[in-house]
CSV table of C-alpha atoms and ligand atoms in Angstrom, one decimal:
chain,number,residue,atom,x,y,z
A,1,MET,CA,-16.5,61.4,-12.2
A,2,SER,CA,-17.8,64.6,-13.7
A,3,GLY,CA,-16.8,67.3,-16.2
A,4,LEU,CA,-17.8,68.1,-19.7
A,5,ARG,CA,-15.1,67.1,-22.3
A,6,VAL,CA,-16.4,68.0,-25.7
A,7,VAL,CA,-14.9,65.8,-28.4
A,8,ASP,CA,-15.6,67.8,-31.6
A,9,PRO,CA,-12.4,69.9,-32.1
A,10,ASP,CA,-14.2,72.4,-34.5
A,11,LEU,CA,-16.9,73.2,-31.9
A,12,LEU,CA,-14.3,73.5,-29.2
A,13,ARG,CA,-12.3,76.0,-31.3
A,14,ARG,CA,-15.4,78.0,-32.4
A,15,GLY,CA,-17.9,78.1,-29.7
A,16,LEU,CA,-17.2,76.6,-26.3
A,17,SER,CA,-14.8,79.4,-25.2
A,18,PHE,CA,-17.6,81.9,-25.3
A,19,PRO,CA,-18.3,83.4,-21.8
A,20,GLY,CA,-21.9,82.2,-21.4
A,21,LEU,CA,-21.0,78.6,-22.2
A,22,ARG,CA,-17.8,78.6,-20.3
A,23,LYS,CA,-19.5,80.0,-17.2
A,24,ARG,CA,-22.1,77.2,-17.2
A,25,ALA,CA,-19.6,74.5,-18.0
A,26,ASN,CA,-17.4,75.7,-15.1
A,27,ALA,CA,-20.4,75.8,-12.8
A,28,ILE,CA,-21.3,72.2,-13.5
A,29,ALA,CA,-17.7,71.0,-13.2
A,30,SER,CA,-17.3,72.7,-9.8
A,31,LEU,CA,-20.3,71.0,-8.3
A,32,PRO,CA,-19.5,68.6,-5.5
A,33,PRO,CA,-20.5,64.9,-6.2
A,34,LEU,CA,-23.8,64.9,-4.3
A,35,GLY,CA,-24.6,61.2,-4.9
A,36,LEU,CA,-21.3,60.0,-3.4
A,37,LEU,CA,-21.6,62.4,-0.5
A,38,THR,CA,-25.1,61.1,0.2
A,39,LEU,CA,-23.9,57.5,0.0
A,40,ALA,CA,-21.1,58.3,2.4
A,41,ALA,CA,-23.7,59.3,4.9
A,42,THR,CA,-25.2,55.8,4.7
A,43,VAL,CA,-22.0,54.0,5.6
A,44,GLY,CA,-22.1,52.6,9.2
A,45,ASP,CA,-19.3,52.3,11.7
A,46,GLY,CA,-16.1,50.4,10.8
A,47,TRP,CA,-15.4,52.2,7.5
A,48,ASP,CA,-13.1,55.1,6.8
A,49,VAL,CA,-14.4,57.0,3.8
A,50,SER,CA,-12.4,59.3,1.5
A,51,LEU,CA,-13.5,61.3,-1.5
A,52,VAL,CA,-11.5,61.7,-4.7
A,53,GLN,CA,-13.1,63.9,-7.4
A,54,ASP,CA,-12.1,63.4,-11.0
A,55,ASP,CA,-13.3,65.8,-13.7
A,56,GLY,CA,-11.2,64.1,-16.4
A,57,GLY,CA,-8.7,66.9,-16.4
A,58,LEU,CA,-5.7,65.0,-14.9
A,59,PRO,CA,-3.8,62.1,-16.6
A,60,LEU,CA,-5.4,58.8,-15.6
A,61,ASP,CA,-2.3,57.7,-13.7
A,62,GLN,CA,-2.4,60.7,-11.5
A,63,THR,CA,-6.0,60.1,-10.5
A,64,LEU,CA,-5.2,56.5,-10.0
A,65,GLU,CA,-2.4,57.4,-7.6
A,66,GLN,CA,-4.7,59.8,-5.7
A,67,ILE,CA,-7.1,57.0,-5.2
A,68,MET,CA,-4.4,54.5,-4.2
A,69,ALA,CA,-3.0,57.0,-1.7
A,70,THR,CA,-6.2,56.5,0.4
A,71,ASN,CA,-5.3,52.7,0.6
A,72,PRO,CA,-8.8,51.6,-0.4
A,73,ASP,CA,-10.5,48.2,0.0
A,74,VAL,CA,-13.5,49.3,-2.1
A,75,VAL,CA,-13.8,52.1,-4.5
A,76,ALA,CA,-17.4,53.3,-5.4
A,77,PHE,CA,-17.8,55.2,-8.7
A,78,SER,CA,-20.7,57.5,-9.6
A,79,SER,CA,-20.5,58.5,-13.2
A,80,LEU,CA,-22.6,60.2,-15.9
A,81,THR,CA,-22.6,58.7,-19.4
A,82,PRO,CA,-19.8,60.7,-21.0
A,83,ALA,CA,-17.4,59.9,-18.1
A,84,VAL,CA,-18.2,56.2,-17.9
A,85,ASN,CA,-15.4,55.1,-20.2
A,86,ARG,CA,-12.8,56.8,-18.1
A,87,ALA,CA,-14.4,55.4,-15.0
A,88,ALA,CA,-14.1,51.9,-16.6
A,89,LEU,CA,-10.4,52.5,-17.4
A,90,LEU,CA,-9.7,53.6,-13.8
A,91,SER,CA,-11.7,50.6,-12.4
A,92,ASN,CA,-9.7,48.1,-14.5
A,93,ARG,CA,-6.5,49.6,-13.2
A,94,LEU,CA,-7.7,49.4,-9.6
A,95,ARG,CA,-8.9,45.8,-10.0
A,96,SER,CA,-5.5,44.9,-11.3
A,97,ARG,CA,-4.2,46.1,-7.9
A,98,SER,CA,-6.7,43.9,-6.0
A,99,VAL,CA,-9.1,46.8,-5.1
A,100,THR,CA,-12.8,46.0,-5.4
A,101,THR,CA,-14.8,48.5,-7.5
A,102,VAL,CA,-18.5,49.2,-7.7
A,103,ILE,CA,-20.4,51.7,-9.8
A,104,GLY,CA,-23.9,53.2,-9.4
A,105,GLY,CA,-25.8,56.3,-10.5
A,106,LEU,CA,-28.0,57.1,-13.4
A,107,HIS,CA,-25.9,55.6,-16.2
A,108,ALA,CA,-25.3,52.3,-14.3
A,109,THR,CA,-29.0,52.1,-13.5
A,110,ALA,CA,-30.0,52.8,-17.1
A,111,ALA,CA,-27.4,50.5,-18.8
A,112,PRO,CA,-25.9,48.1,-16.2
A,113,GLU,CA,-24.8,45.8,-19.0
A,114,THR,CA,-22.3,48.4,-20.3
A,115,CYS,CA,-20.6,48.5,-16.9
A,116,VAL,CA,-20.5,44.9,-15.8
A,117,ASP,CA,-17.3,43.9,-17.6
A,118,HIS,CA,-15.3,46.7,-15.9
A,119,PHE,CA,-16.5,46.8,-12.3
A,120,ASP,CA,-16.8,44.1,-9.6
A,121,ALA,CA,-20.4,45.1,-8.9
A,122,VAL,CA,-23.0,47.3,-10.5
A,123,ALA,CA,-25.7,49.0,-8.3
A,124,VAL,CA,-29.0,49.5,-10.0
A,125,GLY,CA,-31.5,51.9,-8.5
A,126,ASP,CA,-31.5,54.3,-5.6
A,127,GLY,CA,-28.2,53.9,-3.8
A,128,GLU,CA,-29.2,54.8,-0.2
A,129,ARG,CA,-30.5,51.3,0.5
A,130,ILE,CA,-28.2,49.4,-1.8
A,131,PHE,CA,-24.9,50.7,-0.7
A,132,PRO,CA,-24.8,49.6,2.9
A,133,LYS,CA,-25.9,46.1,1.8
A,134,LEU,CA,-23.3,46.1,-0.9
A,135,LEU,CA,-20.6,46.9,1.7
A,136,SER,CA,-21.8,44.2,4.1
A,137,ASP,CA,-21.9,41.7,1.2
A,138,TRP,CA,-18.3,42.6,0.4
A,139,ARG,CA,-17.3,42.1,4.0
A,140,GLU,CA,-18.9,38.7,4.0
A,141,GLY,CA,-17.3,37.7,0.7
A,142,ARG,CA,-20.5,37.4,-1.2
A,143,LEU,CA,-20.6,40.5,-3.4
A,144,LYS,CA,-22.8,39.9,-6.5
A,145,GLN,CA,-22.2,41.4,-10.0
A,146,PHE,CA,-25.6,43.2,-9.9
A,147,VAL,CA,-27.1,44.6,-6.7
A,148,ARG,CA,-30.6,45.9,-7.5
A,149,ALA,CA,-33.0,48.0,-5.4
A,150,ASP,CA,-36.3,46.1,-5.0
A,151,GLU,CA,-38.3,49.4,-5.3
A,152,PRO,CA,-37.7,53.1,-5.3
A,153,ILE,CA,-37.0,54.4,-1.8
A,154,ALA,CA,-39.0,57.1,0.0
A,155,MET,CA,-36.9,60.2,-0.2
A,156,THR,CA,-37.3,60.5,3.6
A,157,GLU,CA,-34.8,57.7,3.7
A,158,SER,CA,-32.1,59.8,2.1
A,159,PRO,CA,-29.6,61.2,4.6
A,160,VAL,CA,-28.1,64.6,4.7
A,161,PRO,CA,-24.9,64.4,2.5
A,162,ASP,CA,-21.6,64.1,4.4
A,163,TRP,CA,-20.2,67.5,3.6
A,164,SER,CA,-17.3,66.8,6.0
A,165,LEU,CA,-15.6,64.8,3.2
A,166,LEU,CA,-14.8,68.0,1.4
A,167,GLY,CA,-12.5,68.9,4.3
A,168,ASP,CA,-11.6,72.6,4.3
A,169,ALA,CA,-12.6,73.1,0.7
A,170,THR,CA,-15.5,75.5,0.2
A,171,PRO,CA,-16.8,74.9,-3.4
A,172,PRO,CA,-18.2,77.9,-5.2
A,173,ARG,CA,-21.5,76.0,-5.6
A,174,TYR,CA,-23.2,73.3,-3.6
A,175,ALA,CA,-25.8,70.8,-4.8
A,176,MET,CA,-28.9,69.7,-3.0
A,177,GLN,CA,-31.7,67.4,-4.0
A,178,THR,CA,-35.3,68.1,-2.9
A,179,MET,CA,-37.0,65.5,-5.1
A,180,ARG,CA,-36.3,62.7,-7.5
A,181,GLY,CA,-38.3,61.6,-10.6
A,182,CYS,CA,-40.8,63.3,-12.9
A,183,PRO,CA,-44.5,62.6,-13.9
A,184,TRP,CA,-43.6,63.0,-17.6
A,185,ALA,CA,-41.5,60.7,-19.8
A,186,CYS,CA,-39.9,62.9,-22.5
A,187,SER,CA,-38.4,60.4,-25.0
A,188,PHE,CA,-34.9,62.0,-24.6
A,189,CYS,CA,-34.8,61.9,-20.8
A,190,ALA,CA,-34.2,58.9,-18.5
A,191,ALA,CA,-35.4,60.6,-15.3
A,192,SER,CA,-39.0,59.3,-15.1
A,193,ARG,CA,-38.2,55.9,-16.6
A,194,MET,CA,-35.3,55.3,-14.2
A,195,LEU,CA,-36.6,57.2,-11.1
A,196,GLY,CA,-40.4,57.0,-11.4
A,197,PRO,CA,-43.0,59.6,-10.5
A,198,PRO,CA,-41.9,62.5,-8.2
A,199,ARG,CA,-40.7,61.6,-4.7
A,200,THR,CA,-40.0,64.5,-2.4
A,201,LYS,CA,-37.9,65.1,0.7
A,202,SER,CA,-39.7,66.4,3.8
A,203,ASP,CA,-39.6,70.1,4.6
A,204,ARG,CA,-37.5,69.3,7.7
A,205,GLN,CA,-35.0,67.3,5.6
A,206,ILE,CA,-34.6,70.3,3.3
A,207,GLU,CA,-34.2,72.6,6.2
A,208,LEU,CA,-31.5,70.4,7.7
A,209,GLU,CA,-29.7,70.1,4.3
A,210,VAL,CA,-29.7,73.9,3.8
A,211,GLU,CA,-28.3,74.3,7.4
A,212,ALA,CA,-25.6,71.8,6.7
A,213,ILE,CA,-24.5,73.8,3.6
A,214,THR,CA,-24.7,77.1,5.4
A,215,ALA,CA,-22.5,75.7,8.2
A,216,ASN,CA,-19.8,75.5,5.5
A,217,HIS,CA,-20.6,78.5,3.5
A,218,MET,CA,-22.6,81.6,4.4
A,219,ARG,CA,-25.0,82.8,1.6
A,220,PRO,CA,-24.2,79.7,-0.6
A,221,TRP,CA,-24.9,79.1,-4.3
A,222,ILE,CA,-27.0,76.0,-4.4
A,223,GLU,CA,-27.9,74.0,-7.6
A,224,LEU,CA,-30.9,71.9,-7.0
A,225,ALA,CA,-30.1,68.5,-8.5
A,226,ASP,CA,-33.8,67.8,-9.0
A,227,ASP,CA,-35.4,66.3,-12.1
A,228,ASN,CA,-38.3,68.7,-12.2
A,229,THR,CA,-38.5,70.7,-8.9
A,230,PHE,CA,-42.1,71.9,-9.0
A,231,ALA,CA,-43.7,68.9,-10.7
A,232,SER,CA,-44.9,67.3,-7.4
A,233,ASP,CA,-48.0,68.5,-5.6
A,234,ARG,CA,-46.1,69.3,-2.4
A,235,ASP,CA,-46.5,72.7,-0.7
A,236,HIS,CA,-43.3,74.4,-1.9
A,237,GLY,CA,-43.6,77.3,0.6
A,238,PRO,CA,-41.6,75.8,3.5
A,239,MET,CA,-38.8,74.7,1.2
A,240,LEU,CA,-38.6,78.1,-0.4
A,241,GLU,CA,-38.6,79.7,3.0
A,242,SER,CA,-35.6,77.6,4.1
A,243,LEU,CA,-33.7,78.8,1.0
A,244,ARG,CA,-34.8,82.4,1.6
A,245,ARG,CA,-33.8,82.3,5.3
A,246,ALA,CA,-30.3,81.0,4.3
A,247,ARG,CA,-30.0,83.9,1.9
A,248,ALA,CA,-29.0,81.3,-0.7
A,249,LYS,CA,-28.7,82.0,-4.4
A,250,TRP,CA,-30.1,79.0,-6.2
A,251,PHE,CA,-30.7,77.4,-9.6
A,252,THR,CA,-33.0,74.7,-10.7
A,253,GLU,CA,-34.9,73.1,-13.6
A,254,SER,CA,-38.6,73.1,-14.1
A,255,ASP,CA,-41.2,72.9,-16.8
A,256,TRP,CA,-42.9,76.0,-18.3
A,257,ARG,CA,-46.2,75.3,-16.5
A,258,ILE,CA,-45.0,77.0,-13.3
A,259,ALA,CA,-46.0,80.2,-15.3
A,260,ASP,CA,-49.6,79.2,-14.5
A,261,ARG,CA,-49.0,79.5,-10.7
A,262,PRO,CA,-48.5,83.2,-9.9
A,263,GLU,CA,-48.3,82.7,-6.1
A,264,LEU,CA,-45.6,80.1,-6.5
A,265,LEU,CA,-43.6,82.4,-8.9
A,266,LYS,CA,-43.7,85.2,-6.3
A,267,ALA,CA,-42.4,82.9,-3.6
A,268,ILE,CA,-39.7,81.5,-5.9
A,269,ALA,CA,-38.6,85.1,-6.8
A,270,ARG,CA,-38.4,86.1,-3.2
A,271,SER,CA,-36.5,83.1,-2.1
A,272,GLY,CA,-33.2,83.9,-3.9
A,273,CYS,CA,-33.7,81.9,-7.1
A,274,ARG,CA,-31.2,83.2,-9.6
A,275,GLN,CA,-32.2,81.2,-12.6
A,276,ILE,CA,-34.6,78.5,-13.7
A,277,LEU,CA,-33.8,76.3,-16.7
A,278,ILE,CA,-37.0,75.7,-18.7
A,279,GLY,CA,-36.9,73.2,-21.5
A,280,LEU,CA,-38.5,74.6,-24.7
A,281,GLU,CA,-36.9,71.6,-26.4
A,282,SER,CA,-37.2,71.5,-30.2
A,283,THR,CA,-38.6,74.0,-32.6
A,284,VAL,CA,-39.2,71.4,-35.2
A,285,PHE,CA,-40.4,68.3,-33.3
A,286,ARG,CA,-42.7,67.5,-30.4
A,287,TYR,CA,-41.0,64.8,-28.4
A,288,PRO,CA,-43.3,61.9,-27.3
A,289,GLY,CA,-43.9,61.5,-23.6
A,290,MET,CA,-44.0,65.2,-22.6
A,291,GLY,CA,-47.5,64.8,-21.1
A,292,ARG,CA,-49.0,68.1,-20.0
A,293,LYS,CA,-45.8,69.8,-20.8
A,294,THR,CA,-46.7,69.4,-24.5
A,295,ALA,CA,-47.7,72.8,-25.9
A,296,GLY,CA,-47.3,75.0,-28.9
A,297,PHE,CA,-44.0,76.8,-29.2
A,298,GLN,CA,-45.5,80.3,-28.7
A,299,ARG,CA,-47.3,79.1,-25.6
A,300,MET,CA,-44.0,78.1,-24.0
A,301,VAL,CA,-42.3,81.3,-25.0
A,302,ASP,CA,-45.2,83.3,-23.4
A,303,ALA,CA,-44.8,81.2,-20.3
A,304,ALA,CA,-41.1,81.9,-20.1
A,305,LEU,CA,-41.8,85.6,-20.4
A,306,ALA,CA,-44.4,85.4,-17.6
A,307,ILE,CA,-41.8,83.7,-15.4
A,308,GLN,CA,-39.3,86.4,-16.1
A,309,GLU,CA,-41.9,89.1,-15.5
A,310,ALA,CA,-42.3,87.6,-12.0
A,311,GLY,CA,-38.6,88.3,-11.4
A,312,ILE,CA,-37.1,84.9,-12.2
A,313,VAL,CA,-34.4,84.7,-14.9
A,314,VAL,CA,-35.2,82.0,-17.5
A,315,ASN,CA,-32.5,79.9,-19.0
A,316,ALA,CA,-34.4,78.7,-22.1
A,317,CYS,CA,-33.1,75.3,-23.1
A,318,PHE,CA,-33.3,74.1,-26.8
A,319,ILE,CA,-32.4,70.8,-28.3
A,320,VAL,CA,-30.9,70.9,-31.8
A,321,GLY,CA,-31.0,68.0,-34.2
A,322,ALA,CA,-34.4,66.3,-33.7
A,323,ASP,CA,-36.1,64.5,-36.6
A,324,GLY,CA,-37.2,67.1,-39.1
A,325,GLU,CA,-34.2,69.4,-38.4
A,326,THR,CA,-32.5,71.0,-41.3
A,327,ARG,CA,-29.8,73.7,-41.7
A,328,GLN,CA,-32.5,76.2,-42.4
A,329,SER,CA,-34.5,75.3,-39.2
A,330,ILE,CA,-31.3,75.7,-37.2
A,331,GLU,CA,-30.6,79.0,-38.8
A,332,ARG,CA,-34.2,80.1,-38.0
A,333,LEU,CA,-33.6,79.2,-34.3
A,334,GLY,CA,-30.4,81.3,-34.3
A,335,ASP,CA,-32.3,84.2,-35.8
A,336,PHE,CA,-35.1,83.9,-33.3
A,337,LEU,CA,-32.6,83.9,-30.4
A,338,GLU,CA,-31.1,87.2,-31.7
A,339,THR,CA,-34.2,89.0,-30.3
A,340,ALA,CA,-35.6,86.5,-27.9
A,341,PRO,CA,-36.5,87.8,-24.4
A,342,PHE,CA,-34.7,85.1,-22.4
A,343,GLY,CA,-32.0,86.1,-19.8
A,344,GLU,CA,-30.0,83.0,-20.7
A,345,VAL,CA,-30.2,80.2,-23.3
A,346,GLN,CA,-28.8,76.7,-23.6
A,347,LEU,CA,-28.4,74.9,-26.9
A,348,THR,CA,-27.4,71.3,-26.9
A,349,LEU,CA,-27.5,68.5,-29.5
A,350,GLN,CA,-30.1,65.9,-29.2
A,351,THR,CA,-28.4,63.0,-27.3
A,352,PRO,CA,-30.0,59.6,-27.0
A,353,PHE,CA,-28.8,58.6,-23.5
A,354,PRO,CA,-29.0,54.9,-22.6
A,355,GLY,CA,-32.2,54.1,-20.8
A,356,THR,CA,-34.3,56.5,-22.9
A,357,SER,CA,-36.9,55.4,-25.5
A,358,MET,CA,-35.0,57.6,-28.0
A,359,TYR,CA,-31.8,55.5,-27.5
A,360,ARG,CA,-33.8,52.3,-28.0
A,361,SER,CA,-35.5,53.6,-31.2
A,362,LEU,CA,-32.3,55.0,-32.8
A,363,ARG,CA,-30.4,51.8,-32.0
A,364,GLN,CA,-33.2,49.6,-33.4
A,365,SER,CA,-33.2,51.6,-36.6
A,366,GLY,CA,-29.4,51.4,-36.9
A,367,ARG,CA,-29.0,55.2,-36.6
A,368,LEU,CA,-26.5,55.3,-33.7
A,369,LEU,CA,-23.0,56.3,-34.8
A,370,GLU,CA,-20.0,54.0,-34.0
A,371,GLY,CA,-18.0,55.0,-30.9
A,372,ASP,CA,-18.1,54.9,-27.1
A,373,PHE,CA,-20.1,56.9,-24.6
A,374,SER,CA,-17.3,59.6,-24.2
A,375,ARG,CA,-19.0,61.4,-27.1
A,376,TYR,CA,-22.4,61.6,-25.3
A,377,THR,CA,-21.5,65.2,-24.1
A,378,LEU,CA,-24.6,67.0,-25.5
A,379,PHE,CA,-22.3,68.8,-27.9
A,380,ASP,CA,-21.2,65.9,-30.1
A,381,VAL,CA,-23.3,64.3,-32.8
A,382,VAL,CA,-23.8,60.6,-32.0
A,383,TYR,CA,-26.5,59.5,-34.4
A,384,HIS,CA,-27.6,59.9,-38.1
A,385,PRO,CA,-30.1,62.8,-38.3
A,386,ASP,CA,-33.1,62.0,-40.6
A,387,LEU,CA,-32.9,65.0,-43.0
A,388,MET,CA,-29.2,65.9,-42.9
A,389,THR,CA,-25.9,64.1,-42.7
A,390,ALA,CA,-24.1,63.9,-39.3
A,391,ASP,CA,-21.4,66.3,-40.7
A,392,GLU,CA,-24.1,68.8,-41.8
A,393,LEU,CA,-25.7,68.8,-38.4
A,394,ARG,CA,-22.2,69.2,-36.7
A,395,SER,CA,-21.4,72.2,-38.9
A,396,ALA,CA,-24.9,73.9,-38.6
A,397,PHE,CA,-24.8,73.4,-34.8
A,398,ALA,CA,-21.3,74.9,-34.5
A,399,ASP,CA,-22.5,77.9,-36.6
A,400,VAL,CA,-25.6,78.5,-34.4
A,401,ILE,CA,-23.4,78.2,-31.2
A,402,SER,CA,-21.0,80.8,-32.7
A,403,GLN,CA,-24.0,83.1,-33.4
A,404,VAL,CA,-25.9,82.7,-30.2
A,405,PHE,CA,-22.9,82.8,-27.8
A,406,ARG,CA,-20.9,85.6,-29.5
A,407,PRO,CA,-20.0,88.5,-27.1
A,408,ALA,CA,-22.7,90.9,-28.4
A,409,MET,CA,-25.5,88.3,-27.7
A,410,HIS,CA,-24.0,87.5,-24.3
A,411,ALA,CA,-24.0,91.2,-23.5
A,412,ARG,CA,-27.6,91.5,-24.6
A,413,ARG,CA,-28.7,88.7,-22.4
A,414,SER,CA,-26.7,90.1,-19.4
A,415,LYS,CA,-28.8,93.3,-19.7
A,416,ILE,CA,-32.0,91.2,-19.6
A,417,ILE,CA,-30.7,89.5,-16.5
A,418,GLN,CA,-30.0,92.8,-14.9
A,419,SER,CA,-33.4,94.2,-15.6
A,420,VAL,CA,-35.1,91.0,-14.2
A,421,ARG,CA,-33.0,91.1,-11.1
A,422,SER,CA,-33.6,94.8,-10.5
A,423,PHE,CA,-37.3,93.9,-10.4
A,424,VAL,CA,-36.6,91.2,-7.7
A,425,ARG,CA,-34.7,93.8,-5.6
A,426,LYS,CA,-37.8,96.0,-5.6
A,427,LEU,CA,-39.9,93.0,-4.5
A,428,THR,CA,-37.7,92.1,-1.5
B,501,SF4,S1,-40.1,67.1,-17.9
B,501,SF4,FE1,-37.8,67.2,-17.7
B,501,SF4,S2,-37.3,65.7,-16.1
B,501,SF4,FE2,-39.4,65.3,-16.8
B,501,SF4,S3,-39.2,63.6,-18.3
B,501,SF4,FE3,-39.2,65.6,-19.4
B,501,SF4,S4,-37.0,66.3,-19.6
B,501,SF4,FE4,-37.2,64.6,-18.0
């Protein structure tokens, strides 16, 4: 279950059709479901596995019939928070037709209690070890409501995803995971709390995964589904060399401190990296838990510039709506971005996902708005801000989106991207 379905109609009308935003939303929606493809590779003999992808665009009945056409005994869901309500509706319909349903993934791990009423079993933790056990429990008629991983797995246990399930389809973008977890614990992020400190795949695993993708698609676009790619102390050289050899174009997320590693920057730029998303987070608030990522705003901007000067386009990521935010501070952010040096920007609303310390704290203080998780899209207001009303935040956010993603700004950033990339062409 994937896909971004913004609920706020005003924002949909005003902002989300702009080219920069639309392109990124389409890119995310077109990614194959890496978690399910990985789990499919853990299933032993005696099972026929089929894949049905649902981005929320089809009527529920149609998706249900697509699933039923595979004649399933067990349906495994992997869903992010905003899609979990639709997954629950589908699951309820499947169960009424005597199909067993299970759910896993980050949302189910962070908030298993929100899933348990709608699925026969909830998998909590890394799926690679849990899933085969869950299937054998089902076979033996002793499936439990909760199946928990005893401990995080070593990433070397994670198999190459079963890309054959895509059939003849060649998606425009592939996903690959080189690591899981993060050393930091930003209060808005569930990665380190749910997944622990960084765990990395071996160089050989990454080489095999890149080969499996290039067997389907020459010169592929690969999105690394990592939490913080360069946060571990591994030697990233062999991994970058695998990507370079495959002539892949790739995207990932990192923190600004890679700017302090010039040799790494050179290797990243030469390996085909098209863009790195760097969280500059909030201009009005320093989130707890950011560890050594915590820095003054100008320090992070300078780091982003250094990364671009090394030939890597930075997608500077900002969170709007933290404590202390006002209409004026949001307008200041919009004005700053009019002349900012970044090749791309991402603006999202602060969103307290289940499993984060922010979620717990807003819930305890009664600041979460009523409603289900389908509004947790990063573009819908789901809590009471401290210095504005929810409506004021909604309106100021829609205004800054309209400003920052209007065609003239998009064209300006495209020129920055071109100039960064022409530098890379000279390098290679
Ligand atoms: S640095 Fe990134 S991945 Fe790590 S905890 Fe913060 S937001 Fe999450």
